mmCIF file of C-alpha atoms in Angstrom:
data_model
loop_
_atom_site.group_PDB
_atom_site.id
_atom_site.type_symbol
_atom_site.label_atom_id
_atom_site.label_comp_id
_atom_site.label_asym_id
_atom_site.label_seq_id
_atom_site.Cartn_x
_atom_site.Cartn_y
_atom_site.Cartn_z
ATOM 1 C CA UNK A 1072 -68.654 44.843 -35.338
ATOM 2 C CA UNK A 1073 -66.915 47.356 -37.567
ATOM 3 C CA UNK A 1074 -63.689 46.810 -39.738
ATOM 4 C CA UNK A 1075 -61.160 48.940 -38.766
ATOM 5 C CA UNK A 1076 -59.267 49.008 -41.948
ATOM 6 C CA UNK A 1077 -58.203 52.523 -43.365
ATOM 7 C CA UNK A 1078 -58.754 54.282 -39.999
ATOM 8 C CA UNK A 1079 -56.753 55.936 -38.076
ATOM 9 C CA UNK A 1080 -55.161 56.612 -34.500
ATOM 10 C CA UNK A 1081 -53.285 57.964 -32.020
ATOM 11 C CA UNK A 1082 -51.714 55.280 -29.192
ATOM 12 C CA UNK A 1083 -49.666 57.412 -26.558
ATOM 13 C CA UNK A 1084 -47.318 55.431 -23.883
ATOM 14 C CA UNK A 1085 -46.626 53.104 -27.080
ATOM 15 C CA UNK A 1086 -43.136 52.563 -26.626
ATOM 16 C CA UNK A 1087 -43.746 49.183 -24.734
ATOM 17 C CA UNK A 1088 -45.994 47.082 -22.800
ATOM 18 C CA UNK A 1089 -49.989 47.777 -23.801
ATOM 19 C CA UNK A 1090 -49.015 50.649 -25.633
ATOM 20 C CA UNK A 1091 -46.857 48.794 -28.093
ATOM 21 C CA UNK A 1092 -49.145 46.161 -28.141
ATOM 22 C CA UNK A 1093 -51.730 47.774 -29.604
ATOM 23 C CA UNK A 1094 -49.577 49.280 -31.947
ATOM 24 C CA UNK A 1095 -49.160 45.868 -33.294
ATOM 25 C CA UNK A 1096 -52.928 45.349 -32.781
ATOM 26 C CA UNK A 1097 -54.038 48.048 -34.484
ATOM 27 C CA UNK A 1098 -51.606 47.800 -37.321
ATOM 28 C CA UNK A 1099 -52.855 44.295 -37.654
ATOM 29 C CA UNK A 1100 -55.875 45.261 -38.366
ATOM 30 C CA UNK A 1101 -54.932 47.894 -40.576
ATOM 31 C CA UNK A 1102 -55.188 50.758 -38.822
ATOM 32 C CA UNK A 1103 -52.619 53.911 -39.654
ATOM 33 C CA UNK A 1104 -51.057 54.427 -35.843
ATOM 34 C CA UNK A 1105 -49.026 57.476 -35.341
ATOM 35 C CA UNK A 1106 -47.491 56.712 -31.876
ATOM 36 C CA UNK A 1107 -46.474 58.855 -29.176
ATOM 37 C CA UNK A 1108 -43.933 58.392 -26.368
ATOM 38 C CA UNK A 1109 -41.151 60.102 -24.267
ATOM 39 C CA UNK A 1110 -37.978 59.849 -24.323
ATOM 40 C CA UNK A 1111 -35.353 59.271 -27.421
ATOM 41 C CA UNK A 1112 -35.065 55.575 -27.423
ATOM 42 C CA UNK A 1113 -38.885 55.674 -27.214
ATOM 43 C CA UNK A 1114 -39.332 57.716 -30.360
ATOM 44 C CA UNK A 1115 -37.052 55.307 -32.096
ATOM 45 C CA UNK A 1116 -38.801 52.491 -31.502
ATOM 46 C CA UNK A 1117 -42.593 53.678 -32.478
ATOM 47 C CA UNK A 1118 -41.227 54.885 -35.772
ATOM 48 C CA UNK A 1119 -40.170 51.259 -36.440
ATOM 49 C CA UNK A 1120 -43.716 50.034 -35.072
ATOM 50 C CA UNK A 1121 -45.706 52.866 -36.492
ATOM 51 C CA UNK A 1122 -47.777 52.463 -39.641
ATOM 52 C CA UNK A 1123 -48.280 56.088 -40.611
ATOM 53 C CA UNK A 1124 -44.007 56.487 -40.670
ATOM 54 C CA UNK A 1125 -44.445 59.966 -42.202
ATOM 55 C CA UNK A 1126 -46.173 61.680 -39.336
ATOM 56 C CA UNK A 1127 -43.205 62.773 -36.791
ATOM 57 C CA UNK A 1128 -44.203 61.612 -32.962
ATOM 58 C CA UNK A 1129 -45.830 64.580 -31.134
ATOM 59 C CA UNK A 1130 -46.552 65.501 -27.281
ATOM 60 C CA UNK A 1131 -49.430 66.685 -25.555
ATOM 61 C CA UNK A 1132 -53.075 65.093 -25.943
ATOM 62 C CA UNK A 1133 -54.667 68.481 -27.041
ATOM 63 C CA UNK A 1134 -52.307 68.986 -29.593
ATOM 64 C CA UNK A 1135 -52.695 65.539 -31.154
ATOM 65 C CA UNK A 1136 -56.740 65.532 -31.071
ATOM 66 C CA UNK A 1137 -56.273 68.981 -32.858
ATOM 67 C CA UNK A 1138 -53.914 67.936 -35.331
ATOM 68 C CA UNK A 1139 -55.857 64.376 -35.903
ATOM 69 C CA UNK A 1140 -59.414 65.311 -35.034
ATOM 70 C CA UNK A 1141 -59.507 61.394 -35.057
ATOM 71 C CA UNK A 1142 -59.894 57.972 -32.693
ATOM 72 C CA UNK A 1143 -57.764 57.981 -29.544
ATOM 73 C CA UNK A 1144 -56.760 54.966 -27.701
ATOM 74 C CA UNK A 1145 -54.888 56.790 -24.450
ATOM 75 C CA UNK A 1146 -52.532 54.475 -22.712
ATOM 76 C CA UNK A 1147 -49.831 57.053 -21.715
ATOM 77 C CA UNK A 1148 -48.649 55.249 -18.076
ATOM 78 C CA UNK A 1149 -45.585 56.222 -16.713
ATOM 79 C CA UNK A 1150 -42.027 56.871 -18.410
ATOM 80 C CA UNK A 1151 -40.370 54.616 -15.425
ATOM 81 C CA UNK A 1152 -42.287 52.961 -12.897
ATOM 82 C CA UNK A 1153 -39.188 52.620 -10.979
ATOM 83 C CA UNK A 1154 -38.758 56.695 -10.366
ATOM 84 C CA UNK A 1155 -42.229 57.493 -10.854
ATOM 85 C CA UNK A 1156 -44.802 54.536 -9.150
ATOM 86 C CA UNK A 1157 -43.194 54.676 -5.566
ATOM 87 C CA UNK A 1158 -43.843 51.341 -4.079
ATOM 88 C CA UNK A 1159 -44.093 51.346 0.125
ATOM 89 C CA UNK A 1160 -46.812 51.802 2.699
ATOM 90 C CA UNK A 1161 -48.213 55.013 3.574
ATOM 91 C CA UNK A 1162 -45.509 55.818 6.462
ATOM 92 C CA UNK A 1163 -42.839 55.539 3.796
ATOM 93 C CA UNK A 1164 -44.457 58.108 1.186
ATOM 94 C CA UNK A 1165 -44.112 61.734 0.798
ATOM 95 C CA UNK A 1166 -47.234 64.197 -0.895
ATOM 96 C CA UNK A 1167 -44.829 64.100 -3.605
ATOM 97 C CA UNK A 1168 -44.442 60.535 -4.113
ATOM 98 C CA UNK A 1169 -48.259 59.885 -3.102
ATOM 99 C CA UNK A 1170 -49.262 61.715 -5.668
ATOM 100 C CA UNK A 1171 -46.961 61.469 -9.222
ATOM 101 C CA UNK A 1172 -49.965 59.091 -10.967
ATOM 102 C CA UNK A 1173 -52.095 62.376 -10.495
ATOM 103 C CA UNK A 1174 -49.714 64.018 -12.813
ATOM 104 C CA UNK A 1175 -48.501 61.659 -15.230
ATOM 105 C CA UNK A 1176 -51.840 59.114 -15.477
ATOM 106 C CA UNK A 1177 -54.472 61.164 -14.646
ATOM 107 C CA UNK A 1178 -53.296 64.432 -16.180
ATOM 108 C CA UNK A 1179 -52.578 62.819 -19.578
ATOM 109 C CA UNK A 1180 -56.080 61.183 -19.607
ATOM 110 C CA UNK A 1181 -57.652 64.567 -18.552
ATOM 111 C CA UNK A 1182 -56.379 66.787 -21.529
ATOM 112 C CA UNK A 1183 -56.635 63.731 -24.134
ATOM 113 C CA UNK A 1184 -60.390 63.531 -22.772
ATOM 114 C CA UNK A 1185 -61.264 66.914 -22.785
ATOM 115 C CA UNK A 1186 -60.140 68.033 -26.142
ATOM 116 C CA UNK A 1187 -61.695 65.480 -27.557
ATOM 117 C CA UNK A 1188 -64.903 67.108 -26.605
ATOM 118 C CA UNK A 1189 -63.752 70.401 -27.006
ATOM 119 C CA UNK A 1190 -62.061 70.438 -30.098
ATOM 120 C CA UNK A 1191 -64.166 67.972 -30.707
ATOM 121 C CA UNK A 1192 -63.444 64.600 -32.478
ATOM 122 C CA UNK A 1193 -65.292 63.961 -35.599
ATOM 123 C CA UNK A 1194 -68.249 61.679 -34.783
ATOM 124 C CA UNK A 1195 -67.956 58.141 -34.632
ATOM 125 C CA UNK A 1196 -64.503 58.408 -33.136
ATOM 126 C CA UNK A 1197 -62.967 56.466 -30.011
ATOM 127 C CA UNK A 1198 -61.535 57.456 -27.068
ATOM 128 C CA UNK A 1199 -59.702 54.657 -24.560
ATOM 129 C CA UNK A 1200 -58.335 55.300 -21.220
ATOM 130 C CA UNK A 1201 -55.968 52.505 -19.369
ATOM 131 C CA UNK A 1202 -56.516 52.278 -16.058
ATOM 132 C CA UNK A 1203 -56.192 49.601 -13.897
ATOM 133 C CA UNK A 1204 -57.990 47.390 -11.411
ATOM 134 C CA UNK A 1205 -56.774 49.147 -8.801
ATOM 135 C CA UNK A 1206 -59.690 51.394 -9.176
ATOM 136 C CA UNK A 1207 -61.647 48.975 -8.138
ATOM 137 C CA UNK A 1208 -59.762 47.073 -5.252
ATOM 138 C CA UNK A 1209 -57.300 49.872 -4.059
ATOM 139 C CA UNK A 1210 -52.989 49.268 -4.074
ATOM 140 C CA UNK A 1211 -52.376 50.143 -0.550
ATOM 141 C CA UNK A 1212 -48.394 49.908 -1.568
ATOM 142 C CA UNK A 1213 -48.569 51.954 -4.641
ATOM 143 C CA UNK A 1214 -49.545 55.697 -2.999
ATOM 144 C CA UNK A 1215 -51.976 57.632 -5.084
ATOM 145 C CA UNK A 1216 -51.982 54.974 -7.894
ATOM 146 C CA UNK A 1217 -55.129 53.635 -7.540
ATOM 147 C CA UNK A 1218 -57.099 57.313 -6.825
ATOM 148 C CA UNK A 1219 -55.400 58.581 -9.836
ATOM 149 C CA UNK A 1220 -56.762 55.236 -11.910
ATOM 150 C CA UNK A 1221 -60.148 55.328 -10.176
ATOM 151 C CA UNK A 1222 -60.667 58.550 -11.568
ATOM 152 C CA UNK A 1223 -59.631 57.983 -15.351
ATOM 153 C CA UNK A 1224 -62.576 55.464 -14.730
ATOM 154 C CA UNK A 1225 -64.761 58.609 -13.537
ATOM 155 C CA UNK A 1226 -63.447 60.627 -16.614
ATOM 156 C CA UNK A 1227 -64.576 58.447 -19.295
ATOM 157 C CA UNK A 1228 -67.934 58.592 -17.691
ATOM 158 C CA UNK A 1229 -67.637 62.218 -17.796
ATOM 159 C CA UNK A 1230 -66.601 62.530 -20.825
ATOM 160 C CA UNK A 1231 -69.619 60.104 -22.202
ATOM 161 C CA UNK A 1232 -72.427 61.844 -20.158
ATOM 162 C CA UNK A 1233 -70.807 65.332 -22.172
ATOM 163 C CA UNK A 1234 -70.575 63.670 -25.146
ATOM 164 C CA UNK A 1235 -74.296 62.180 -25.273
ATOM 165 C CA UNK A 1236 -75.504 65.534 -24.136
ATOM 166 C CA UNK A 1237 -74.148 67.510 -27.353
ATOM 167 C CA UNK A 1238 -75.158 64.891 -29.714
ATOM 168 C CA UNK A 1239 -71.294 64.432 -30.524
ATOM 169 C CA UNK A 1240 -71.325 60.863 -31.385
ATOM 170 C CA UNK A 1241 -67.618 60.284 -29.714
ATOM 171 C CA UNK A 1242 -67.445 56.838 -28.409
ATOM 172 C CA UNK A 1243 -65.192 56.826 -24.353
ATOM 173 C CA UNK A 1244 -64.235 53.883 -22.467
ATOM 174 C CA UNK A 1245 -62.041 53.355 -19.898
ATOM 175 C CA UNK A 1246 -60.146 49.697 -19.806
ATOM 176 C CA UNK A 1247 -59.175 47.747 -15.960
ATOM 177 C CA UNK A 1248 -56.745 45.139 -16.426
ATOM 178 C CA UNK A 1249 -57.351 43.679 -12.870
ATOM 179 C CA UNK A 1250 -54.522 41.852 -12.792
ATOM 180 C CA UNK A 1251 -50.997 42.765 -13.164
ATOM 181 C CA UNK A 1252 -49.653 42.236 -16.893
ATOM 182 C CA UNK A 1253 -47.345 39.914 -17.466
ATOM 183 C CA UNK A 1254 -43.443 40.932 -18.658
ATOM 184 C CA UNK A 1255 -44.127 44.879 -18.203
ATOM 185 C CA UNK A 1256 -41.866 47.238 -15.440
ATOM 186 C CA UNK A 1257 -44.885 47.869 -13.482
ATOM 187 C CA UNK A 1258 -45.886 44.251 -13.463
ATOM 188 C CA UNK A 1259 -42.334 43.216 -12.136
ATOM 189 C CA UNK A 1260 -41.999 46.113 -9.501
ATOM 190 C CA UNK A 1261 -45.620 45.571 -7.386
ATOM 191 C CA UNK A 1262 -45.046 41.748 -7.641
ATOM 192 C CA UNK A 1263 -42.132 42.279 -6.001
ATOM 193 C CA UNK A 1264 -43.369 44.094 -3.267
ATOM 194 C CA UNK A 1265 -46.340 43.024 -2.684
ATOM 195 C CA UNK A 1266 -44.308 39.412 -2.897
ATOM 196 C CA UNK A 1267 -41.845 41.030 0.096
ATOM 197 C CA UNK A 1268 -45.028 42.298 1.624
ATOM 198 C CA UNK A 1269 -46.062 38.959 1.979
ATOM 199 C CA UNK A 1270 -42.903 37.231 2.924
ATOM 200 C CA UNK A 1271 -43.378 35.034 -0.727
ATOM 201 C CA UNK A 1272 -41.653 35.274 -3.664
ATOM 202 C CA UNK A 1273 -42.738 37.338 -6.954
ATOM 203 C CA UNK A 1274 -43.351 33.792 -8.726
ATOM 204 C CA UNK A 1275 -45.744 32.378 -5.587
ATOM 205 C CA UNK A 1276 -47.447 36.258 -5.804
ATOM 206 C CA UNK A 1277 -47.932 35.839 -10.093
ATOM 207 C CA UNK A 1278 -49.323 32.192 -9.381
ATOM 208 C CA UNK A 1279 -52.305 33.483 -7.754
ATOM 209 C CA UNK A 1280 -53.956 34.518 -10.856
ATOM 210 C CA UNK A 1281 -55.559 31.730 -12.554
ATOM 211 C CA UNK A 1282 -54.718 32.807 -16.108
ATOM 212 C CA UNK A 1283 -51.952 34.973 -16.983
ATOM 213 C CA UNK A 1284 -53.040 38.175 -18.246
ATOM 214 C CA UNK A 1285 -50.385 39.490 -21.111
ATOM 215 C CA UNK A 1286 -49.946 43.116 -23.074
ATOM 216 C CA UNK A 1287 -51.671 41.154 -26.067
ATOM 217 C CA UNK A 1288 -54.779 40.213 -24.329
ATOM 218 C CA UNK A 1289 -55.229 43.924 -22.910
ATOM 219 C CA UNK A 1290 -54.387 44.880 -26.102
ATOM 220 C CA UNK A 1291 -57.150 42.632 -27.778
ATOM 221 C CA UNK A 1292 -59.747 44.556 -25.804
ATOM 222 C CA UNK A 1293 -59.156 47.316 -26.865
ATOM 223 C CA UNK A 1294 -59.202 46.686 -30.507
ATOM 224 C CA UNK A 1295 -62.398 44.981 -29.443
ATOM 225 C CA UNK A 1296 -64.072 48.447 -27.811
ATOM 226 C CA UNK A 1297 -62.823 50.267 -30.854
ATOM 227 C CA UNK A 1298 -64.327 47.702 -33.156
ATOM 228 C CA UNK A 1299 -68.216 48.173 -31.614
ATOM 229 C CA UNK A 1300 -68.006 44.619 -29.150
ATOM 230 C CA UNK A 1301 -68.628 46.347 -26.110
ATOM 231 C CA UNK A 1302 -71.760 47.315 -25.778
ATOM 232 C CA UNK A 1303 -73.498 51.180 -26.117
ATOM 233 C CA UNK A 1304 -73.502 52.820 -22.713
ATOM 234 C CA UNK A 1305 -70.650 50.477 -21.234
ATOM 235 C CA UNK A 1306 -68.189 53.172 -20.322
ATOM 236 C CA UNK A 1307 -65.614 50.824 -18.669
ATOM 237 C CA UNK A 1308 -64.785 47.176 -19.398
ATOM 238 C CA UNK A 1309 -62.263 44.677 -16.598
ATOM 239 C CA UNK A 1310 -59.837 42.633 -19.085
ATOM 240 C CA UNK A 1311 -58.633 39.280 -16.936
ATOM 241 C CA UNK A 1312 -56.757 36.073 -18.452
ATOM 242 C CA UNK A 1313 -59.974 34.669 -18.683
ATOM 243 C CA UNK A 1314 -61.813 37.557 -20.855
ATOM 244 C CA UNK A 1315 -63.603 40.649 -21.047
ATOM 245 C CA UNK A 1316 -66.454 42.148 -18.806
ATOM 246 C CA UNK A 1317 -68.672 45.130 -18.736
ATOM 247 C CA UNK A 1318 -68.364 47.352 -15.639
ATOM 248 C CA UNK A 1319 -70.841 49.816 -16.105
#
């Protein structure tokens, strides 16, 4: 394992849920976070949150490896999952609707990914995507959701296989909370309908998973791929209540 003390990183989408989590994490461990989200209110709050208060809160994932050249966690998600992540089967979506993960989720992970190998990072930096296990078992209420997640998996790979192949020494792994996450807007808006779905309520739906997965947990993990305990050549880990486990 490797001390994080004195290092430093980015967290985008840090506002709330995982992102402000690992924030806290990484401050914790003490880490300098400058932390990036949208939105007014959002700004305010990382500033409070933020270790490295003299850095101003910047857009745009090639701007910020440029400016940092330094470890990455990516966890941008979306500003409101109630305008953005339309829930309803496929009759009830539009291309537009289907498809808004592709340009929030996926787009932010593609840019943060490939400037880091572009630019590149310095070596021995990080880079973590969020995505979700809906890459893995599909969210047949939640449109393109789980394509766009599937394929911040993908990136990380792609990223890695780049990475190894110029000797770069940048570390990429993507992070599947297969469960939904306790207390966050997403969370709270695909229990519901998957609850309705089901003709149960959102508490019956949550009950289902043996041990309640929270920001803190996800958040844990990902201090934990920073800090060297996930393996070499694991490129994607599934956080659960119960724990961490490789995916490939």
């Amino acid at each position: 394992m490797t001390s994080l003390r004195g290092k430093v990183a980015v967290v985008s989408g840090a506002s709330s849920g995982v992102g402000k989590a690992t924030v806290q994490a990484l401050v914790g461990e003490g880490v300098r976070v400058t932390a990036v989200a949208r939105g007014g209110d959002g700004q305010r709050a990382l500033r409070a949150e933020a270790a490295h208060r003299r850095d101003p809160v910047v857009p745009g994932g090639a701007e910020l490896v440029m400016r940092f050249g330094v470890t990455i966690p990516n966890n941008w998600g979306i500003a409101d999952p109630r305008q953005v992540l339309a829930m309803g089967p496929l009759a009830e979506q539009t291309w537009e609707s289907f498809s808004e993960t592709w340009n929030t989720d996926l787009k932010a992970a593609f840019h943060f990914m490939r400037a880091a190998v572009t630019t590149p990072l310095r070596e021995g930096s990080a880079v973590i995507v969020v995505s979700s296990g809906a890459a893995i078992n599909g969210s047949h209420l939640s449109g393109g959701y789980a394509g766009a997640k599937r394929m911040q998996w993908l990136l990380a790979g792609y990223a890695q296989t780049h990475a190894n192949a110029k000797k770069l020494g940048i570390r990429f792994l993507a992070v599947l909370p297969i469960q939904l996450i306790e207390g966050t807007k997403i969370s709270v808006l695909a229990s519901s309908s998957y609850a309705a779905w089901q003709g149960i309520s959102p508490r019956e739906y949550m009950s289902r998973f043996e041990v309640p997965l929270d920001a803190q947990k996800v958040a844990a993990a990902i201090v934990g791929g920073l800090r060297g305990d996930v393996a070499a050549g694991v490129t994607a880990i599934a956080v659960s209540g119960k724990g961490v486990e490789p995916l490939g």
